[in-house]
Amino acid sequence: MSFEEIEHTADRAFRVQGQNFAELLKNAARAMSSLDRLGPSGTPSVVRTIEVEGIDREALLVNWLNEILYLEQTNGEVYDRFQILESSNRRLHARLDGRESEGWVTHIKAATFHDLTIKQTPEGLEATIVFDV
Amino acid sequence: MLGKHNFVRVAENIWEIPPTFRDDMRVPARVYADEGLLDAALGDNSVVQLVNTATLPGVIRHAIAMPDIHQGYGFPIGGVVATRLPEGVISPGGVGYDINCGVRLLVSLATAEEIRPFLEDVASSLYANCPSGVGSRGHVRLTNTELDRVLQEGSRWMLEKGYASRGDLDRTEEFGRVPGADAGFVSDRARERGRDQLGTLGAGNHFIEADKVAEIYDEAIAARLGIYSGNVAVQIHCGSRGLGHQVCQDYVSRFQKAVRDYGITLPDRELVCAPFDSEEGQEYFHAMACAANFAFANRQLLTHVIRHSFEQVLAGKIKDFELRQVYDIAHNMAKIEEHEIDGHRVRVCVHRKGATRAFGPGSAMLPDDLRDIGHPVLIPGSMGTASYVLIGTTEAMRQTFGSTCHGAGRVMSRAKAKKMVSGAELRDQLRSRGILICAGSMDGLAEEAPVAYKDVSRVVEVVHRLGIGRKVARLEPLAVIKG
């Protein structure tokens, strides 16, 4: 269980799944990172730990993804390993592993709230996330 | 399932979903399209998105979609929604992440045939001088004070710094400076994302394109705009870069709570909004205006670099290569305007998300020398296809809050386009038709393949026949620069 890209006319969208909320957060970040045309990943040389908040689980999910985009763009880094160290419905603590992007930064503008609902499924949790590109 | 049977045809090329369709609709949802374009709109989720916008508090008359409508997030792209002030709302998602994404058109008196022997060098120079592509950084890194000036003054700051002429500002929507900008409402994070991006193109569907004026439909208006058949033109399509993206993110996130506080119920959380006159509404408006000014300044700095590139290659080789600005328009913006509704002048907040101002003759918002002809409208086509110059009309004022379409409109996802089209093959095909392509990414090129878009000529024909924009000229591409 992980993520799959689904049709969206102008932007990019993923159906993301996870056995629990922490795994959903991690897989959403992996889905987003799969959109970057940054070539094969190298040995991680950058580690960042971050804290993110949101008013509910959906807001926390969007804020988490947008925090990653912000850090990538302003630090000139790219992350491809995501570890949720601790999470609740309104707050998370995570570790990002990556490397300097050597001038290449994400082309994704933002993760959006469009039609975003985290649903319970027999296997765990599922959400559809649309990214503005 | 929403389908054509849910529409009432109110006139030729005007389709309406009545507010009885869904309990939460406050006004009808209108699509301006011929039957084929309506079918295309029904091929994705865009009409549902349009219906969703008809639920916004204070929405007035109709939620409108132009013939280039396609699926976005929150609002459809090609949407126009006006809310009655002061109680009506402003929605950051209704403007989008690329605040004041827009188009600028420059023209020269040199002909395409004169420039053609040097086209390869011109394209290379543009590609080398105009930073493009993912994460591109500009030639200017602004201090905090300079960034504040850009945010509040837009193109005026560029004029002070020698990057613009007075004529450029006269031919820019809002004269290159949106009123109401207050940099105090732009976050440090937004500043950080934009600080070194002034004068950069970005990626996605953004481009610089050298064109030939291929056909003139209205010689008198074209001459007033300085457009002559056979001459060279340049289009710039880009927006407010990371700064605008972050402003939108900041306020979409903040408004998630505001809608609860104001008791606003919405069908989609990306539509979050606040009353325009509320603290949240005002703060977003001040910040949005800053991002809009950043975008005007961004296109202005690119203009400066493009002029330099033309000079670098063409000086001493051909005459009259200087580029003069026809106009610069925004197609992602919320504007405070007055419109006549049921015989009364009403103050409204007009959200144009992938839609263009098309004010008719007489508008006070136009520069003096254009007031008798109307607002120039710039409609870029998909890569390798025609683009159009139109002029705003009285009919647009009457029907669509002085708005018209903004482009061709996508019909195919980026993922599917990439599977169907090879970027390198597309580049070679276009080259065989005499169109040069400089692109940083072949994948990115494939995503923007013409097959992924509607036929821009058909879209333009619909707005022309409806009278919500009148054709002035058609441009055909010579060289395209993409990130």
XYZ file of C-alpha atoms in Angstrom:
616
model
C 0.000 0.000 0.000
C 1.531 3.263 -1.019
C 0.493 5.753 -3.723
C -0.624 5.933 -7.351
C -0.967 8.851 -9.709
C -4.499 9.522 -10.938
C -5.788 11.611 -13.838
C -5.910 15.382 -13.449
C -6.188 17.675 -16.477
C -3.976 20.584 -15.471
C -2.080 19.559 -12.375
C -0.943 16.316 -10.735
C -2.938 14.152 -8.334
C -2.219 11.048 -6.255
C -4.304 8.539 -4.358
C -2.225 7.840 -1.266
C -2.725 5.099 1.278
C -1.254 4.162 4.630
C -1.981 1.655 7.357
C -2.089 4.532 9.798
C -1.832 8.326 9.740
C 1.971 8.380 10.099
C 2.331 6.063 7.121
C -0.136 8.139 5.089
C 1.974 11.240 5.779
C 5.138 9.436 4.759
C 3.630 8.024 1.562
C 2.202 11.411 0.600
C 5.702 12.880 0.816
C 7.057 9.993 -1.252
C 4.338 10.598 -3.872
C 5.221 14.277 -4.059
C 8.924 13.554 -4.308
C 8.256 11.176 -7.233
C 7.102 14.208 -9.269
C 10.472 15.897 -9.192
C 12.634 15.372 -12.225
C 15.798 15.316 -10.205
C 17.417 12.136 -11.446
C 18.479 9.112 -9.368
C 18.865 9.760 -5.706
C 22.392 9.926 -4.317
C 23.715 9.166 -0.875
C 21.816 11.253 1.669
C 24.041 14.029 2.908
C 21.510 16.382 4.473
C 19.315 15.650 7.472
C 16.596 17.956 8.752
C 14.157 17.475 11.578
C 10.961 19.474 11.430
C 7.769 20.102 13.356
C 4.516 20.925 11.596
C 1.062 21.802 12.909
C -2.437 21.903 11.440
C -5.956 22.469 12.680
C -6.922 18.892 11.764
C -5.481 15.874 9.964
C -6.138 17.206 6.449
C -4.548 20.562 7.279
C -1.593 18.800 8.890
C -1.127 16.663 5.760
C -1.132 19.716 3.436
C 1.079 21.775 5.769
C 3.576 18.883 5.991
C 3.895 18.636 2.214
C 4.156 22.387 1.797
C 6.813 22.567 4.514
C 8.903 20.081 2.549
C 8.493 22.180 -0.617
C 9.460 25.326 1.263
C 12.616 23.747 2.691
C 13.601 22.292 -0.669
C 13.188 25.595 -2.445
C 14.821 27.872 0.097
C 17.684 25.555 1.090
C 18.407 24.229 -2.402
C 17.954 20.677 -1.179
C 15.955 17.642 -2.210
C 14.620 15.037 0.213
C 13.678 11.499 -0.685
C 13.507 9.738 2.699
C 10.842 10.664 5.165
C 10.496 9.424 8.704
C 7.574 10.413 10.915
C 9.076 10.380 14.393
C 5.887 11.353 16.173
C 2.426 12.408 15.055
C -1.007 13.289 16.355
C -4.003 14.674 14.454
C -2.683 18.218 14.752
C 1.080 17.981 15.043
C 3.988 15.989 13.699
C 7.713 15.673 14.226
C 9.642 14.248 11.281
C 13.084 13.629 9.858
C 13.942 14.359 6.232
C 16.998 12.859 4.556
C 18.270 14.201 1.271
C 21.040 16.054 -0.437
C 21.929 19.378 -1.977
C 20.031 19.760 -5.211
C 22.841 21.560 -7.047
C 20.624 24.272 -8.420
C 17.690 22.004 -9.185
C 14.696 22.678 -6.991
C 11.193 21.292 -7.062
C 8.823 22.460 -9.823
C 5.756 21.849 -7.628
C 4.040 25.060 -6.550
C 1.962 23.663 -3.691
C -0.031 20.811 -2.232
C -3.700 21.824 -2.207
C -6.799 21.110 -0.121
C -8.845 20.379 -3.233
C -11.357 17.599 -2.502
C -9.089 16.447 0.298
C -10.628 14.067 2.801
C -8.779 11.399 4.718
C -10.989 8.324 4.548
C -10.955 5.154 6.583
C -10.745 2.047 4.388
C -10.595 -1.628 5.354
C -6.809 -1.464 4.846
C -6.188 1.769 6.722
C -6.368 5.392 5.541
C -6.636 6.895 2.079
C -6.509 10.441 0.673
C -6.426 12.034 -2.766
C -4.029 14.946 -2.999
C -3.840 17.456 -5.863
C -0.572 19.322 -6.430
C -0.391 22.600 -8.317
C 2.471 22.306 -10.815
C -23.328 12.384 -12.618
C -23.339 15.888 -14.012
C -23.966 15.925 -17.760
C -25.267 18.012 -20.612
C -28.837 17.220 -19.547
C -28.277 19.403 -16.454
C -27.737 22.487 -18.605
C -30.272 24.888 -20.025
C -29.177 26.512 -23.286
C -29.953 30.198 -22.645
C -28.546 31.498 -25.936
C -26.206 30.331 -28.655
C -22.974 29.179 -26.944
C -24.273 30.041 -23.450
C -25.206 27.135 -21.149
C -26.551 27.411 -17.657
C -27.007 25.104 -14.676
C -29.846 26.561 -12.605
C -29.413 27.017 -8.858
C -32.022 24.324 -8.273
C -29.403 21.771 -9.382
C -27.851 21.706 -5.922
C -29.182 22.998 -2.619
C -26.036 24.951 -1.801
C -25.932 26.945 -5.073
C -26.676 30.652 -4.610
C -26.610 31.609 -8.319
C -26.672 29.790 -11.667
C -23.435 28.408 -13.125
C -22.819 29.528 -16.713
C -20.516 28.047 -19.310
C -19.657 30.064 -22.418
C -18.790 27.411 -24.996
C -19.877 25.796 -28.217
C -21.284 22.304 -27.921
C -17.947 20.565 -28.539
C -16.119 22.664 -25.961
C -18.919 22.011 -23.477
C -18.454 18.286 -24.086
C -14.729 18.732 -23.435
C -15.494 20.555 -20.173
C -17.705 17.672 -19.110
C -14.789 15.298 -19.682
C -13.206 16.202 -16.352
C -14.295 17.632 -13.018
C -14.277 21.272 -14.094
C -18.041 21.836 -14.255
C -18.472 20.421 -10.732
C -15.768 22.860 -9.652
C -17.713 25.661 -11.358
C -20.911 24.664 -9.535
C -18.936 24.692 -6.268
C -17.983 28.336 -6.864
C -21.677 29.195 -7.222
C -21.996 28.481 -3.470
C -19.580 31.191 -2.285
C -21.143 33.731 0.102
C -21.988 36.947 -1.737
C -21.598 35.470 -5.231
C -23.550 37.612 -7.642
C -25.351 36.989 -10.975
C -23.600 33.835 -12.245
C -20.533 31.763 -11.614
C -18.971 31.906 -15.081
C -16.714 29.603 -17.080
C -14.981 30.611 -20.278
C -14.644 28.219 -23.254
C -11.100 27.294 -22.161
C -12.456 25.907 -18.865
C -10.619 22.898 -17.469
C -10.106 21.191 -14.173
C -8.036 23.018 -11.596
C -8.184 22.887 -7.801
C -10.979 24.732 -5.983
C -12.030 27.019 -8.833
C -11.925 25.652 -12.376
C -9.344 27.254 -14.629
C -11.232 29.631 -16.899
C -13.526 30.727 -14.054
C -14.901 34.177 -13.252
C -16.736 34.711 -9.966
C -17.775 38.083 -8.567
C -18.927 38.664 -4.998
C -20.948 41.674 -3.883
C -19.097 43.927 -1.444
C -18.895 44.543 1.417
C -20.429 41.280 2.600
C -19.094 39.087 -0.227
C -15.989 36.987 0.240
C -12.500 36.920 -1.187
C -10.993 33.477 -1.753
C -7.217 32.888 -2.044
C -7.946 29.583 -3.814
C -10.023 31.608 -6.308
C -6.870 33.419 -7.360
C -4.578 30.400 -7.145
C -0.954 29.851 -6.197
C 0.508 31.715 -9.155
C -0.905 35.126 -8.256
C -0.936 37.465 -11.282
C 0.217 34.836 -13.656
C -0.177 36.760 -16.882
C 0.985 37.582 -20.370
C 2.982 40.464 -21.786
C 3.225 41.222 -25.496
C 6.041 43.211 -27.070
C 6.263 44.147 -30.760
C 8.938 45.465 -33.044
C 8.856 47.181 -36.417
C 11.290 44.606 -37.793
C 9.708 41.864 -39.868
C 9.901 38.130 -39.230
C 11.718 37.710 -42.541
C 14.375 40.227 -41.491
C 14.976 38.426 -38.206
C 14.799 34.853 -39.536
C 18.525 34.558 -40.512
C 19.402 35.419 -36.899
C 16.592 33.491 -35.213
C 18.799 30.699 -33.902
C 21.072 33.250 -32.219
C 18.116 35.213 -30.852
C 16.600 32.047 -29.346
C 19.941 30.985 -27.851
C 20.494 34.432 -26.394
C 16.997 34.494 -24.853
C 17.520 31.034 -23.379
C 20.922 31.957 -21.983
C 19.872 35.326 -20.563
C 16.410 34.538 -19.146
C 16.705 32.141 -16.199
C 14.140 29.398 -16.657
C 13.274 25.976 -15.358
C 12.778 24.449 -11.975
C 14.216 26.506 -9.173
C 15.714 29.113 -11.467
C 17.334 32.073 -9.770
C 17.486 35.582 -11.174
C 20.308 38.026 -11.740
C 19.072 40.169 -8.845
C 19.035 39.220 -5.168
C 16.957 41.812 -3.375
C 17.607 43.242 0.081
C 14.613 43.436 2.428
C 14.125 47.118 1.670
C 14.322 46.572 -2.082
C 11.907 43.645 -1.866
C 9.432 45.829 0.058
C 9.636 48.402 -2.725
C 9.012 45.758 -5.392
C 6.037 44.389 -3.447
C 4.473 47.804 -2.986
C 5.517 49.559 -6.170
C 5.678 46.767 -8.775
C 6.765 48.079 -12.166
C 7.206 51.605 -10.782
C 10.269 50.404 -8.892
C 11.554 48.896 -12.118
C 11.130 52.296 -13.794
C 13.180 53.950 -11.023
C 15.912 51.355 -11.471
C 16.066 51.809 -15.243
C 14.514 48.443 -16.130
C 11.325 49.969 -17.585
C 10.140 52.898 -19.661
C 7.167 55.128 -18.841
C 5.503 53.628 -21.928
C 5.861 50.120 -20.483
C 3.948 51.155 -17.357
C 1.242 52.906 -19.391
C 0.715 49.637 -21.238
C 0.473 47.403 -18.155
C -2.764 46.468 -16.401
C -3.133 48.727 -13.321
C -0.071 50.570 -14.707
C 2.048 47.791 -13.175
C 1.083 48.554 -9.577
C -1.963 47.042 -7.922
C -3.357 49.377 -5.271
C -3.682 48.124 -1.698
C -0.314 46.373 -1.516
C 1.116 46.274 2.015
C 4.319 44.284 2.424
C 3.644 43.950 6.149
C 1.200 41.161 5.304
C 3.689 39.108 3.279
C 5.355 36.430 5.414
C 9.087 35.996 5.846
C 8.716 32.612 4.177
C 7.170 34.191 1.072
C 9.945 36.769 0.965
C 12.567 34.053 1.245
C 11.035 32.123 -1.657
C 10.879 35.196 -3.892
C 14.027 37.048 -2.927
C 16.222 35.733 -5.757
C 13.508 34.888 -8.288
C 12.832 38.292 -9.814
C 13.402 38.096 -13.573
C 12.893 34.331 -13.829
C 10.498 32.381 -15.987
C 9.909 29.198 -13.989
C 8.663 25.938 -15.468
C 5.323 24.300 -16.348
C 3.363 26.168 -19.004
C 5.422 29.354 -18.687
C 7.347 30.516 -21.729
C 8.931 33.265 -23.766
C 7.944 33.089 -27.413
C 9.098 35.037 -30.451
C 6.214 35.316 -32.921
C 5.298 36.610 -36.327
C 2.150 38.718 -36.691
C 0.416 36.357 -39.110
C -2.962 37.994 -39.635
C -4.738 41.213 -38.758
C -8.518 41.150 -38.259
C -9.000 44.783 -37.251
C -6.421 47.057 -38.870
C -7.481 50.213 -37.073
C -7.260 48.704 -33.577
C -4.084 46.785 -34.441
C -2.447 49.992 -35.645
C -3.432 51.738 -32.421
C -1.674 48.924 -30.543
C 1.370 49.114 -32.822
C 0.751 45.683 -34.353
C 1.455 45.282 -38.065
C 1.261 42.244 -40.297
C 4.528 40.345 -40.778
C 6.311 42.003 -37.858
C 8.084 40.294 -34.967
C 6.411 40.061 -31.570
C 7.463 38.527 -28.247
C 5.180 37.041 -25.597
C 6.134 36.449 -21.967
C 3.949 34.115 -19.878
C 4.839 33.820 -16.176
C 3.781 34.987 -12.735
C 4.836 35.693 -9.177
C 7.038 32.608 -8.745
C 7.701 31.168 -5.278
C 6.664 34.373 -3.551
C 3.118 34.167 -4.907
C 2.919 30.429 -4.227
C 3.818 31.015 -0.586
C 1.385 33.942 -0.157
C -1.424 31.713 -1.396
C -0.325 28.811 0.836
C -0.103 31.070 3.882
C -3.647 32.368 3.453
C -5.300 29.121 2.291
C -3.893 27.568 5.453
C -4.978 30.456 7.664
C -8.467 30.640 6.111
C -9.102 26.985 7.047
C -9.834 28.338 10.507
C -11.431 31.588 9.310
C -14.268 29.774 7.517
C -15.120 28.033 10.788
C -15.030 31.345 12.653
C -17.361 32.966 10.109
C -19.656 29.942 9.917
C -19.036 29.479 6.181
C -19.813 26.012 4.814
C -18.105 25.036 1.573
C -18.143 21.987 -0.692
C -14.334 22.063 -1.092
C -11.700 23.225 1.390
C -9.608 24.797 -1.374
C -12.422 27.373 -1.743
C -11.775 28.752 1.739
C -12.644 32.421 1.939
C -13.421 35.265 4.296
C -15.632 38.336 4.005
C -13.696 40.905 1.984
C -13.985 43.523 4.711
C -12.937 41.150 7.517
C -9.451 41.317 9.029
C -8.477 38.085 7.266
C -9.985 39.199 3.946
C -8.193 42.531 4.029
C -4.861 41.007 5.014
C -5.030 38.513 2.148
C -5.962 41.304 -0.270
C -2.948 43.394 0.833
C -0.626 40.382 0.470
C -2.150 39.296 -2.869
C -1.596 42.815 -4.229
C 2.081 42.538 -3.203
C 2.463 39.232 -5.036
C 0.709 40.745 -8.065
C 3.196 43.635 -8.042
C 6.064 41.145 -7.789
C 4.695 39.418 -10.907
C 4.463 42.700 -12.850
C 8.046 43.478 -11.810
C 9.097 39.957 -12.782
C 7.706 40.293 -16.321
C 9.238 43.769 -16.504
C 12.726 42.525 -15.643
C 12.341 39.720 -18.184
C 11.325 42.381 -20.718
C 14.525 44.282 -19.973
C 16.613 41.140 -20.482
C 14.754 40.232 -23.692
C 15.415 43.717 -25.096
C 19.072 43.305 -24.194
C 19.150 39.917 -25.940
C 17.637 41.396 -29.123
C 20.230 44.146 -29.052
C 23.059 41.672 -28.409
C 22.182 39.673 -31.521
C 20.574 42.158 -33.907
C 22.331 45.505 -33.388
C 24.125 46.522 -36.574
C 22.475 43.695 -38.514
C 18.877 44.810 -38.945
C 17.002 48.032 -38.271
C 14.018 48.694 -35.992
C 14.458 45.593 -33.817
C 13.555 47.537 -30.639
C 10.663 46.012 -28.710
C 7.748 48.187 -27.609
C 5.152 46.991 -25.162
C 1.628 46.350 -26.467
C 0.170 45.368 -23.088
C 0.599 43.225 -19.969
C -2.421 41.426 -18.540
C -3.101 39.347 -15.445
C -5.112 36.140 -15.660
C -5.030 35.007 -11.991
C -6.249 37.812 -9.777
C -9.004 39.180 -7.548
C -9.913 42.778 -8.398
C -12.180 45.331 -6.780
C -14.319 46.738 -9.566
C -17.649 48.436 -10.149
C -20.091 46.833 -12.556
C -23.605 47.652 -13.626
C -25.996 44.991 -12.367
C -29.757 45.313 -12.864
C -29.343 49.024 -13.569
C -27.233 49.757 -10.485
C -23.516 50.314 -10.076
C -22.324 47.584 -7.718
C -18.910 47.228 -6.067
C -17.676 43.678 -6.469
C -14.622 41.514 -5.941
C -14.040 39.778 -9.285
C -12.004 36.567 -9.075
C -10.473 35.702 -12.434
C -8.801 32.302 -12.303
C -7.439 31.647 -15.763
C -9.507 34.472 -17.202
C -8.619 37.904 -18.540
C -9.957 41.403 -18.115
C -11.739 42.508 -21.278
C -13.096 45.942 -20.366
C -14.943 47.670 -23.138
C -14.315 51.169 -24.457
C -14.757 53.950 -21.925
C -13.406 52.174 -18.829
C -11.668 54.496 -16.395
C -9.156 51.713 -15.667
C -7.656 52.017 -19.153
C -4.736 54.254 -20.079
C -5.906 57.477 -21.751
C -4.698 56.447 -25.185
C -6.652 53.164 -25.112
C -9.830 54.384 -23.438
C -11.757 54.757 -26.685
C -10.887 51.250 -27.948
C -10.986 48.982 -24.885
C -8.740 46.665 -22.880
C -6.217 44.657 -24.921
C -6.593 40.910 -24.324
C -3.656 38.542 -24.874
C -4.474 34.882 -25.429
C -1.498 32.575 -25.843
C -2.098 29.304 -27.619
C -0.481 25.992 -26.809
C 3.149 25.511 -27.825
C 3.616 25.580 -31.584
C 0.130 26.939 -32.277
C -1.298 30.412 -32.840
C -1.850 33.081 -30.199
C -4.356 35.915 -30.403
C -4.724 39.572 -29.551
C -8.293 40.632 -28.828
C -9.885 43.812 -27.583
C -12.384 44.141 -24.727
C -16.011 44.915 -25.439
C -19.147 46.486 -24.013
C -20.773 43.065 -24.280
C -18.144 41.625 -21.905
C -19.019 44.405 -19.452
C -22.688 43.443 -19.763
C -22.313 39.680 -19.514
C -19.055 38.586 -17.844
C -17.892 41.361 -15.490
C -15.620 42.585 -18.289
C -13.863 39.231 -18.659
C -12.936 36.778 -21.376
C -10.869 33.616 -21.876
C -7.120 33.343 -21.183
C -5.746 30.565 -23.402
C -6.442 27.276 -25.089
C -7.196 25.206 -21.981
C -5.883 21.710 -21.365
C -7.798 18.563 -22.258
C -5.187 15.947 -21.364
C -3.289 15.287 -18.154
C 0.418 15.933 -18.014
C 1.087 12.279 -17.206
C -0.860 11.097 -20.274
C 0.787 13.698 -22.540
C 4.191 12.482 -21.395
C 3.242 8.888 -22.204
C 1.919 9.821 -25.655
C 4.545 12.299 -26.778
C 8.339 12.284 -26.804
C 9.708 15.726 -25.960
C 12.679 15.303 -28.308
C 10.448 14.173 -31.205
C 8.092 17.077 -30.593
C 11.019 19.506 -30.634
C 12.199 18.040 -33.955
C 8.697 18.137 -35.464
C 8.300 21.782 -34.543
C 11.750 22.555 -35.913
C 10.773 20.989 -39.228
C 7.891 23.514 -39.290
C 10.363 26.349 -38.711
C 9.675 26.730 -34.970
C 12.762 26.652 -32.749
C 12.430 25.209 -29.254
C 14.849 25.797 -26.369
C 13.780 23.809 -23.316
C 15.496 22.689 -20.153
C 13.466 19.514 -19.848
C 12.223 17.185 -22.600
C 9.666 15.744 -20.136
C 8.388 19.242 -19.437
C 8.162 19.851 -23.187
C 6.106 16.679 -23.690
C 3.687 17.747 -20.941
C 3.005 20.932 -22.898
C 2.502 19.220 -26.267
C -0.242 20.819 -28.418
C -2.225 17.549 -28.301
C -2.785 18.171 -24.561
C -4.678 21.391 -25.304
C -7.902 22.503 -26.934
C -7.759 24.325 -30.245
C -7.108 27.929 -29.251
C -8.613 29.214 -32.517
C -11.902 27.530 -31.662
C -11.874 28.989 -28.139
C -11.191 32.465 -29.525
C -13.878 32.060 -32.203
C -16.448 31.366 -29.471
C -15.636 34.487 -27.446
C -15.485 36.532 -30.661
C -18.911 35.299 -31.795
C -20.340 35.894 -28.312
C -18.938 39.417 -28.426
C -17.055 39.106 -25.101
C -13.791 39.862 -26.893
C -13.130 40.892 -30.486
C -10.318 39.506 -32.614
C -7.559 41.964 -33.545
C -4.580 39.865 -34.621
C -3.193 36.343 -34.799
C 0.423 35.496 -33.977
C 2.352 32.431 -35.069
C 5.416 31.120 -33.232
C 8.994 31.420 -34.489
C 10.881 30.350 -31.360
C 9.803 29.119 -27.936
C 11.859 29.296 -24.732
C 10.697 27.009 -21.931
C 11.953 25.981 -18.544
